[in-house]
GROMACS .gro file of C-alpha atoms in nm:
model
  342
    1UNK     CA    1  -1.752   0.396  -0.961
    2UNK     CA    2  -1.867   0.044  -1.154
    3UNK     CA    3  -1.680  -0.249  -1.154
    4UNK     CA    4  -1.444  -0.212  -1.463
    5UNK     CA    5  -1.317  -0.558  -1.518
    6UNK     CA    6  -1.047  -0.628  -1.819
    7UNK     CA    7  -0.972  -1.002  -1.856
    8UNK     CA    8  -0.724  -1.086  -2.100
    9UNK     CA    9  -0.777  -1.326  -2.420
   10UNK     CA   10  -0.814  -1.674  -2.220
   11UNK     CA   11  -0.579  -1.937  -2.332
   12UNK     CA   12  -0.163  -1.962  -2.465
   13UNK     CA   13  -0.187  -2.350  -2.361
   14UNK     CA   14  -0.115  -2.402  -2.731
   15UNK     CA   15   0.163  -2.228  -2.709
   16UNK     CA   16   0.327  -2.400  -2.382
   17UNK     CA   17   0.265  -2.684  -2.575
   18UNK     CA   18   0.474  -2.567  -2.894
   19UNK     CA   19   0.732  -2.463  -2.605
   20UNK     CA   20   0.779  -2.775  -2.432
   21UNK     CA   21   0.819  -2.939  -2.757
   22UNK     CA   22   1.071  -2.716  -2.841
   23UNK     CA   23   1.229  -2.742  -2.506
   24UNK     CA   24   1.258  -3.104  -2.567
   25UNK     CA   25   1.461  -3.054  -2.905
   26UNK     CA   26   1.690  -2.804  -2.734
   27UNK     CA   27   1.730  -2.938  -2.406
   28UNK     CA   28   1.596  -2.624  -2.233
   29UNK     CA   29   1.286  -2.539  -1.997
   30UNK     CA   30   1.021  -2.262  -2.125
   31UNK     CA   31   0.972  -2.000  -1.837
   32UNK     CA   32   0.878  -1.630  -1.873
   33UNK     CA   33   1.131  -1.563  -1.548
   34UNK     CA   34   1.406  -1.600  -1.778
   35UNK     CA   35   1.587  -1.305  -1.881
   36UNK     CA   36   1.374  -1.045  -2.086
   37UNK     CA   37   1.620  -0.762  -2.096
   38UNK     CA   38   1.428  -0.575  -2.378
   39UNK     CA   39   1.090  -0.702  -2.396
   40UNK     CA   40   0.804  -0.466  -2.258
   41UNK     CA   41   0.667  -0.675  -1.998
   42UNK     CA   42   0.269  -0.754  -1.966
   43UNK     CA   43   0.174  -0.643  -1.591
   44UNK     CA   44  -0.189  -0.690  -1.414
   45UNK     CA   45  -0.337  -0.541  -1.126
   46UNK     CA   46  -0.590  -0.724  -0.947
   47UNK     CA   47  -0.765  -0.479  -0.655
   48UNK     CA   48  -1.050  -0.594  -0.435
   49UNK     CA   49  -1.146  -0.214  -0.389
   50UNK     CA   50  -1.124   0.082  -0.695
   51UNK     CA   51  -0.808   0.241  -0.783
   52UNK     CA   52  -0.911   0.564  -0.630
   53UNK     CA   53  -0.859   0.410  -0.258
   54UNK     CA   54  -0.559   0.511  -0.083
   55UNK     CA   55  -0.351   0.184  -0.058
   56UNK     CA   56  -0.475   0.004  -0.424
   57UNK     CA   57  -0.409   0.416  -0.530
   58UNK     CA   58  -0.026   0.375  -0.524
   59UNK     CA   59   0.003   0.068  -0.686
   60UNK     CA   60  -0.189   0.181  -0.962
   61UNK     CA   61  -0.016   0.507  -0.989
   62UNK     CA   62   0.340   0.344  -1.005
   63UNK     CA   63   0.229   0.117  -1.333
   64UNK     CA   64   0.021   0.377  -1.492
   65UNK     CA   65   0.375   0.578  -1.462
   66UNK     CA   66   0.571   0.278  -1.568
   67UNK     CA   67   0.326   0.220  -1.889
   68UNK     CA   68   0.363   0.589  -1.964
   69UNK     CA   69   0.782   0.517  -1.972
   70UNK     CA   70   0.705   0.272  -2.221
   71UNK     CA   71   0.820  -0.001  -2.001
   72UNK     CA   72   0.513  -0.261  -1.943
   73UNK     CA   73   0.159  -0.272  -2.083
   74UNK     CA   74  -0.088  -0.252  -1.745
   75UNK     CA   75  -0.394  -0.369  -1.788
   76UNK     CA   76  -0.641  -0.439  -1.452
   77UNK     CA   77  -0.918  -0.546  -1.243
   78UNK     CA   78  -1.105  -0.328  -0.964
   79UNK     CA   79  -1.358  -0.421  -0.712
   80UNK     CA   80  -1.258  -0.790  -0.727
   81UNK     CA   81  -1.438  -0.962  -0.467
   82UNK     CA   82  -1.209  -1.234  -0.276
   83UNK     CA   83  -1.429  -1.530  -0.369
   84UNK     CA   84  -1.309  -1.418  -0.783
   85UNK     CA   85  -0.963  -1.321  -0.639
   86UNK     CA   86  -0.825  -1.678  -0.796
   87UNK     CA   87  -1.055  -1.701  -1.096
   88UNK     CA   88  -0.900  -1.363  -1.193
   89UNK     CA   89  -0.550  -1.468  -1.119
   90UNK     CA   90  -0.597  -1.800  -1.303
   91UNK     CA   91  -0.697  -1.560  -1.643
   92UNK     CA   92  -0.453  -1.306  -1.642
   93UNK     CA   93  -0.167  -1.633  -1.598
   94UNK     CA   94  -0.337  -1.775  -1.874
   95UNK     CA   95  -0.339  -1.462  -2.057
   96UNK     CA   96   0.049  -1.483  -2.087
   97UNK     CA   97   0.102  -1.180  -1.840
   98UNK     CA   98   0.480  -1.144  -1.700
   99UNK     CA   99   0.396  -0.970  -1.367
  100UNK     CA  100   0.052  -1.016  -1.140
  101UNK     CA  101   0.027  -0.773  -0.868
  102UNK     CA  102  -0.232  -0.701  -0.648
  103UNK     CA  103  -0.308  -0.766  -0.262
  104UNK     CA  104  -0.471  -1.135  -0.113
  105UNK     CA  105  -0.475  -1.035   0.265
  106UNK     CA  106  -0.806  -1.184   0.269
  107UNK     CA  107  -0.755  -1.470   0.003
  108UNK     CA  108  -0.334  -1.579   0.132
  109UNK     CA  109  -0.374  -1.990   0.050
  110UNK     CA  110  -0.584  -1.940  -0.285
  111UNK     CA  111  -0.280  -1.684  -0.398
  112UNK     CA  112  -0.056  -1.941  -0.331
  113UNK     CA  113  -0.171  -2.225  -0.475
  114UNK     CA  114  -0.277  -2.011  -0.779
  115UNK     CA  115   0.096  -1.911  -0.841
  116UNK     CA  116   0.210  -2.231  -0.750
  117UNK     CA  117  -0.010  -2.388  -1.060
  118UNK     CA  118   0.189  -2.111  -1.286
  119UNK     CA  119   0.575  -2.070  -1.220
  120UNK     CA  120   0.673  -1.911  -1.515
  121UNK     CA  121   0.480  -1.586  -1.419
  122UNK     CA  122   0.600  -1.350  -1.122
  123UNK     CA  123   0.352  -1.269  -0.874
  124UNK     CA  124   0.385  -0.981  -0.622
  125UNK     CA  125   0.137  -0.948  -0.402
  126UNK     CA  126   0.044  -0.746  -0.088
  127UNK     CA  127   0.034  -0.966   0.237
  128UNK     CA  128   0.066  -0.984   0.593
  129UNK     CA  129   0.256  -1.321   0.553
  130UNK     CA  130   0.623  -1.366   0.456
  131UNK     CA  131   0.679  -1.501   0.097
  132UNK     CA  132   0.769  -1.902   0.064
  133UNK     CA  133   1.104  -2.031  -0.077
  134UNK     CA  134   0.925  -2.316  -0.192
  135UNK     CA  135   0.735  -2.093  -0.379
  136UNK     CA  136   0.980  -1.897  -0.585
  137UNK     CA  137   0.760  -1.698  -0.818
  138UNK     CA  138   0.542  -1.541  -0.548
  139UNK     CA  139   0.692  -1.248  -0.378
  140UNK     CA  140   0.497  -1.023  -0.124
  141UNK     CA  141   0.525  -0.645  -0.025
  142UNK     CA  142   0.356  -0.410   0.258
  143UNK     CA  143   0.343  -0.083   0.291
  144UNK     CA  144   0.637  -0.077   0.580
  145UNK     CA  145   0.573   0.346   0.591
  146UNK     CA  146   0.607   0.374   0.969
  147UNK     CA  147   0.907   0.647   0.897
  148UNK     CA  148   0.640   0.867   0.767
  149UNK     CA  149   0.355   0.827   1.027
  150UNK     CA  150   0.651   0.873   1.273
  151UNK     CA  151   0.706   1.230   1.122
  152UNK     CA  152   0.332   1.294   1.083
  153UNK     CA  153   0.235   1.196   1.462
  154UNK     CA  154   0.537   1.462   1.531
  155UNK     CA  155   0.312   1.733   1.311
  156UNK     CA  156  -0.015   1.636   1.496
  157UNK     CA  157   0.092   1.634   1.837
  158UNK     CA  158   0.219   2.001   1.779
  159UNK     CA  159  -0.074   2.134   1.598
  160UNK     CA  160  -0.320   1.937   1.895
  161UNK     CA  161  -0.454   2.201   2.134
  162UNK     CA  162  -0.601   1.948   2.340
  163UNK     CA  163  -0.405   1.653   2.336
  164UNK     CA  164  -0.686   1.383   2.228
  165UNK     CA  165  -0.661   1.243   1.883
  166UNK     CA  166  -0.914   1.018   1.682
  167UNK     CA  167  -0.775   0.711   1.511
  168UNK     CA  168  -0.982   0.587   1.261
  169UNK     CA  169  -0.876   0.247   1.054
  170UNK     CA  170  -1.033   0.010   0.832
  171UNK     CA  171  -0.927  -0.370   0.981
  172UNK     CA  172  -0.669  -0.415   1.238
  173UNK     CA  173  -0.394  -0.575   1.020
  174UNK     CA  174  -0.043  -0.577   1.056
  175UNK     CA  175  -0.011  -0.274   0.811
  176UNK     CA  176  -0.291  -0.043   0.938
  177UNK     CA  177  -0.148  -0.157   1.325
  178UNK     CA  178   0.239  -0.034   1.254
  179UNK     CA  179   0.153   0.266   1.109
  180UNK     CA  180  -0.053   0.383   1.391
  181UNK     CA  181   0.187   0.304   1.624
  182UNK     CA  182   0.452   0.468   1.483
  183UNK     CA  183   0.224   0.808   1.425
  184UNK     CA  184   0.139   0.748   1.821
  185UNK     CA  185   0.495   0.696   1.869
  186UNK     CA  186   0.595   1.058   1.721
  187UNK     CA  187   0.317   1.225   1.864
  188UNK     CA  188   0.449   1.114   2.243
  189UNK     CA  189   0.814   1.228   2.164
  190UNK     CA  190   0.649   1.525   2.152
  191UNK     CA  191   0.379   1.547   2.443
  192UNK     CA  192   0.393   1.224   2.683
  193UNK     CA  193   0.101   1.277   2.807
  194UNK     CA  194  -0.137   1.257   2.492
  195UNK     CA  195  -0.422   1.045   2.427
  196UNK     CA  196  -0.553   0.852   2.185
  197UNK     CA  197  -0.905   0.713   2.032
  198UNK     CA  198  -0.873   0.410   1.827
  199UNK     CA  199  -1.145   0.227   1.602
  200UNK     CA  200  -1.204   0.004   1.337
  201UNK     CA  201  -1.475   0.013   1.092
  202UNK     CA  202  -1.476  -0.322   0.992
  203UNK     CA  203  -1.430  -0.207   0.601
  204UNK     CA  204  -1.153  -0.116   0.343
  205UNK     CA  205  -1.380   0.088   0.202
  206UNK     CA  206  -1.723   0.302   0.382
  207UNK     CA  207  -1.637   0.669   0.439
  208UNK     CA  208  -2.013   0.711   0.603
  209UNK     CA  209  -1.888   0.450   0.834
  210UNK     CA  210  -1.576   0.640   0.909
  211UNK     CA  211  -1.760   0.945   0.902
  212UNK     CA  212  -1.984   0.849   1.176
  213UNK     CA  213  -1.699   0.691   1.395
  214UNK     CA  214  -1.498   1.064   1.346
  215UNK     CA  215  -1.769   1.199   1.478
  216UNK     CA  216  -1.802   1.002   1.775
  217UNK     CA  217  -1.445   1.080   1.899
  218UNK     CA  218  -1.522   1.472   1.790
  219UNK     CA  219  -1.767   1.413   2.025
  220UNK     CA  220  -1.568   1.268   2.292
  221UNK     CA  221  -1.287   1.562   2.252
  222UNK     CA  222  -1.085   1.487   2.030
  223UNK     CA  223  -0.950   1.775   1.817
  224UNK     CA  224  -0.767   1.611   1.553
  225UNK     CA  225  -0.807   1.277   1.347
  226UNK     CA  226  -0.550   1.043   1.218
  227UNK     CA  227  -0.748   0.972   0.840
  228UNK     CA  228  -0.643   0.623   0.786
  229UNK     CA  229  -0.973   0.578   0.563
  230UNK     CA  230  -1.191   0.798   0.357
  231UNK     CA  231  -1.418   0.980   0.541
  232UNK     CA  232  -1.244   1.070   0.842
  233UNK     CA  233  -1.127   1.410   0.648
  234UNK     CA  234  -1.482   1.481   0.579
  235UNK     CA  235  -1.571   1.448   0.955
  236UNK     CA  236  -1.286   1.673   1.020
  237UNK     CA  237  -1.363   1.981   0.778
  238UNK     CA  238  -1.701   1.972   0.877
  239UNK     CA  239  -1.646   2.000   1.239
  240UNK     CA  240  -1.366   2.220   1.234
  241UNK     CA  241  -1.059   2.055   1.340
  242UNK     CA  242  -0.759   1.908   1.160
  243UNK     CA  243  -0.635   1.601   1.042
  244UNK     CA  244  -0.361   1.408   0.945
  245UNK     CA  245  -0.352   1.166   0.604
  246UNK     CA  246  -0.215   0.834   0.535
  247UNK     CA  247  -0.063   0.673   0.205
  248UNK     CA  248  -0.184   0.956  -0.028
  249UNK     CA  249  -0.214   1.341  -0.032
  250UNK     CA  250  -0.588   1.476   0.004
  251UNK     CA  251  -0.457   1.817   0.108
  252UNK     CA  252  -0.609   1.963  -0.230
  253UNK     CA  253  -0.939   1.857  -0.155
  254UNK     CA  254  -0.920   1.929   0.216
  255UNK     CA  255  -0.691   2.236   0.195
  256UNK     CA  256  -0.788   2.403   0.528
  257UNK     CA  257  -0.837   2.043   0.730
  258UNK     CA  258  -0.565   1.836   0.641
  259UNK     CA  259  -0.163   1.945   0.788
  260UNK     CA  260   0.064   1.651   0.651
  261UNK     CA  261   0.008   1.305   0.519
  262UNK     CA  262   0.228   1.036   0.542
  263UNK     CA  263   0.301   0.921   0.133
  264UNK     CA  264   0.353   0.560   0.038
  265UNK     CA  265   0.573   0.551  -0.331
  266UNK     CA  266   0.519   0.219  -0.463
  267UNK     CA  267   0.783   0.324  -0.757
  268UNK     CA  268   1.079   0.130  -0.583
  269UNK     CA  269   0.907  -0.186  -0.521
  270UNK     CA  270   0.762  -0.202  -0.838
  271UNK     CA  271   1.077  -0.088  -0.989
  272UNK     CA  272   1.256  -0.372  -0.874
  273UNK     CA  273   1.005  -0.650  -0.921
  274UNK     CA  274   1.028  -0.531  -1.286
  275UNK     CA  275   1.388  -0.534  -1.273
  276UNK     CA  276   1.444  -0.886  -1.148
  277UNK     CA  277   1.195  -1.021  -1.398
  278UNK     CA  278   1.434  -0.833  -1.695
  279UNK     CA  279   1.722  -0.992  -1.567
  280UNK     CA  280   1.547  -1.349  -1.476
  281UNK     CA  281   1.641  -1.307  -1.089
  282UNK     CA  282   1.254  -1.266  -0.998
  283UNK     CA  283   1.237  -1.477  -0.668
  284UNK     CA  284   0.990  -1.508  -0.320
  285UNK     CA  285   1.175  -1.160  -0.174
  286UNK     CA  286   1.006  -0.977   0.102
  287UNK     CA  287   0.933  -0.639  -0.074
  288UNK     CA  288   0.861  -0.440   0.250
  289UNK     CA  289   1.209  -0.244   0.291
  290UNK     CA  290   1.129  -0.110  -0.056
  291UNK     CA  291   0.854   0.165   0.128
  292UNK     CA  292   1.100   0.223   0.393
  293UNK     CA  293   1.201   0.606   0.400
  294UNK     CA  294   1.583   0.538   0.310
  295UNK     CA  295   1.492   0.364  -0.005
  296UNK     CA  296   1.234   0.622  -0.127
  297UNK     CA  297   0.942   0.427  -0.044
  298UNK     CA  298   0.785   0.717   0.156
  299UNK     CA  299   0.823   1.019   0.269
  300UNK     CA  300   0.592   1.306   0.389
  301UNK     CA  301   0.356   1.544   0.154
  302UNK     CA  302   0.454   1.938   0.129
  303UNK     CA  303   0.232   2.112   0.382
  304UNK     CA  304   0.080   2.309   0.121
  305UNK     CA  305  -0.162   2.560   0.264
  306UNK     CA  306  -0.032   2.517   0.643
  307UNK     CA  307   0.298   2.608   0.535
  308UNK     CA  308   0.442   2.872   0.831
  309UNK     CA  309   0.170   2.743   1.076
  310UNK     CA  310   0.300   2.440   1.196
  311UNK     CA  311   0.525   2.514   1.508
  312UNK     CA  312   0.853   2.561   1.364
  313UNK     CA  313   1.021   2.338   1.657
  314UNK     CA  314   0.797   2.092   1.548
  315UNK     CA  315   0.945   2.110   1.169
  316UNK     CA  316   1.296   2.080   1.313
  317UNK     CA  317   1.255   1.796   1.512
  318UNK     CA  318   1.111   1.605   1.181
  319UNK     CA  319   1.352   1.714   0.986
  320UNK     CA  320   1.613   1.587   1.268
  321UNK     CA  321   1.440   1.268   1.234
  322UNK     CA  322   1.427   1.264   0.893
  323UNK     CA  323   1.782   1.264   0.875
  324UNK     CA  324   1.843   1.045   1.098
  325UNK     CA  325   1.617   0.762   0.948
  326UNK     CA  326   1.801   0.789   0.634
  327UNK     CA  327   2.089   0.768   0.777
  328UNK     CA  328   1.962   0.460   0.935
  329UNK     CA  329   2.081   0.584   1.357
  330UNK     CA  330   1.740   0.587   1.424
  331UNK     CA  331   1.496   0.333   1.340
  332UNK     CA  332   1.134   0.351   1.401
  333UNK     CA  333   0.948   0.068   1.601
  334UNK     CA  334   0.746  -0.200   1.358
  335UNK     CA  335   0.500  -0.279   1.600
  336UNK     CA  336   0.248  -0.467   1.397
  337UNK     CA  337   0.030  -0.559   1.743
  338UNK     CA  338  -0.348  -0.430   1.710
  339UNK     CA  339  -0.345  -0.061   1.884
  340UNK     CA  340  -0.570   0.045   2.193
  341UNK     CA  341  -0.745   0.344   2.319
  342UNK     CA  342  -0.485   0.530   2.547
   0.00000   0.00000   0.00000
C-alpha cells in the first residue's frame, strides 16, 4: 500500500499568541488539557508501518470507531519512517490537534522532547519505557495481552500432535517477549514437556521473511506456529499445519490454518485517554492495564471454523482460566525477558 500521509494546516501560533494575551487580561493560562466536556476532540495517528499491520491495526480500528460515534475527528500518518517520527509530531501539535497517538519504540527521546516543546496537547504513545511525571502530557501504553496468549498457548498445546511449536516474532521487545512467554506458559500447563522454536526477523513488517523462517522450523518439526507477524499463517496453510494468531483475527482468511488468536481491544485505552482529556485530568499514566483481560483490553477470537475440534478439556481449562483472570486469583507472568529456543 503507498505511503498516505495527511499533515494538518501548519501553524495556530497566531492564535497562542491571541491566547496568551488574553490569558494576561484574565489571569488564566491557555492549555487544550483543560476541560473540553463537549467539544469533539482532534486525534492523530502517527504509524511507522500501514494500518493494516496487526499492532498499528487496533489503534486505528478503535479511532475509526470513535470518529464513527461522532466523538473525535481522526486524521493520520502511515509508513512514517523514525527519522520523520518528530517532524510529523511537531505538525500535527502545530495543527491544533487535542490527542497524538502513535508508537516511538524506536524514536523514545525525540517523543519526549517533542511533547515536552507542546504541553497543551496530550500525547499517548506506545513504548517500552514508563511515562515521566515531569512530563505530564505524555502518557504511554503497551499491549499488556499476556491473558490472551496464556489462553491461546492452552489451545495450541492441545491441538499439537507433536509437541514442537514455531515462534516467529518481529524484534525482541518487551511486548513481543511477554506475550510469548505467556503463550509458552499455557502451552506447558498443558504438556510439560513441549518444545519450542523461537526467531526474530529483524522487521515489523516482511511476511517473506517470516515466511521463510516458518518454514525453517516446519522443517525442523514443528507442527504448529505461533503467527506473531504476517507471514507465518501463510507458511502454515501451505504446509499443512496450524497456527495460532496474535493481536488480530486472520481466521477468515486462513479458515482451515488458524485455531484461536489472541485479540488486543485498544477501545479502553483509548477510551480513557479521551476521557481524561474531556475532563482536563489527561496526565503521564501508564496505559498498559487498559489491554489487560479484566478491563476488556483482550480477550480471545471465536474459533470459527474449528469450533467442536479443539479438545473439549482443553476449552474447559481456558475457560477456568478465563475466569479466574477476571476475577483477578490468577495472574499471568509479565515476563518481558527476550525468549529462547526450548
Amino acid at each position: 500500500m503507498a505511503a498516505q500521509t495527511r499533515f494538518p494546516s501548519p501553524s495556530r501560533r497566531a492564535f497562542l499568541l491571541s491566547s496568551l494575551a488574553c490569558a494576561a487580561l484574565i489571569g488564566t493560562a491557555p492549555g487544550r488539557l483543560f476541560a473540553q466536556e463537549t467539544k469533539k476532540l482532534k486525534v492523530a495517528g502517527i504509524y511507522t508501518v500501514p494500518v493494516e499491520q496487526q499492532w498499528v491495526s487496533r489503534i486505528h480500528v478503535a479511532a475509526v470507531a470513535a470518529q464513527a460515534r461522532g466523538e473525535i475527528d481522526y486524521t493520520y500518518s502511515e509508513n512514517t519512517a523514525n527519522a520523520d517520527y518528530p517532524r510529523v509530531m511537531r505538525e500535527y501539535a502545530e495543527g491544533g490537534y487535542d490527542l497524538i497517538v502513535g508508537e516511538v519504540f524506536g524514536v523514545e527521546q525525540e517523543a519526549r522532547e517533542v511533547a515536552a516543546d507542546y504541553p497543551d496537547v496530550a500525547f499517548l504513545m506506545g513504548s517500552s519505557f514508563k511515562p515521566d511525571g515531569s512530563l505530564a502530557n505524555f502518557a504511554t501504553f503497551d499491549n499488556y495481552i499476556q491473558d490472551a496468549s496464556y489462553l491461546s498457548g492452552i489451545i495450541a498445546a492441545a491441538m499439537s500432535k507433536a509437541g514442537n511449536i514455531g515462534m516467529v516474532g518481529g524484534f525482541p521487545i518487551p511486548e513481543v517477549n511477554r506475550l510469548m512467554h505467556a503463550f509458552m506458559a499455557g502451552a506447558r500447563e498443558v504438556n510439560p514437556a513441549i518444545t519450542f522454536q523461537v526467531a526474530f526477523i529483524g522487521s515489523w513488517f516482511d511476511p517473506p521473511k517470516a515466511k521463510e523462517t516458518a518454514y525453517a522450523m516446519i522443517e525442523n518439526g514443528a507442527d504448529l506456529l505461533y503467527a506473531e507477524r504476517f507471514g507465518v499463517s501463510d507458511a502454515a496453510k501451505e504446509k499443512g499445519i496450524l497456527a495460532i494468531g496474535n493481536v488480530i483475527d486472520t481466521q477468515a482468511d486462513y479458515p482451515e490454518t488458524v485455531v484461536a488468536s489472541a485479540l488486543w481491544h485498544f477501545e479502553p485505552t483509548l477510551d480513557h485517554a479521551l476521557a481524561q482529556i474531556r475532563a482536563g485530568a489527561f496526565a503521564a499514566e501508564d496505559y498498559g492495564l487498559f489491554s489487560f483481560m479484566k478491563e476488556g483490553g483482550c480477550a480471545l477470537a471465536p474459533f470459527g471454523t474449528f469450533e467442536g475440534k479443539i479438545p473439549q478439556e482443553a476449552l474447559d481449562l481456558v475457560g477456568k482460566r478465563a475466569e479466574e483472570i477476571k476475577a483477578g486469583s490468577f495472574t499471568v507472568e509479565i515476563n518481558d525477558e527476550e525468549p529462547k529456543s526450548a
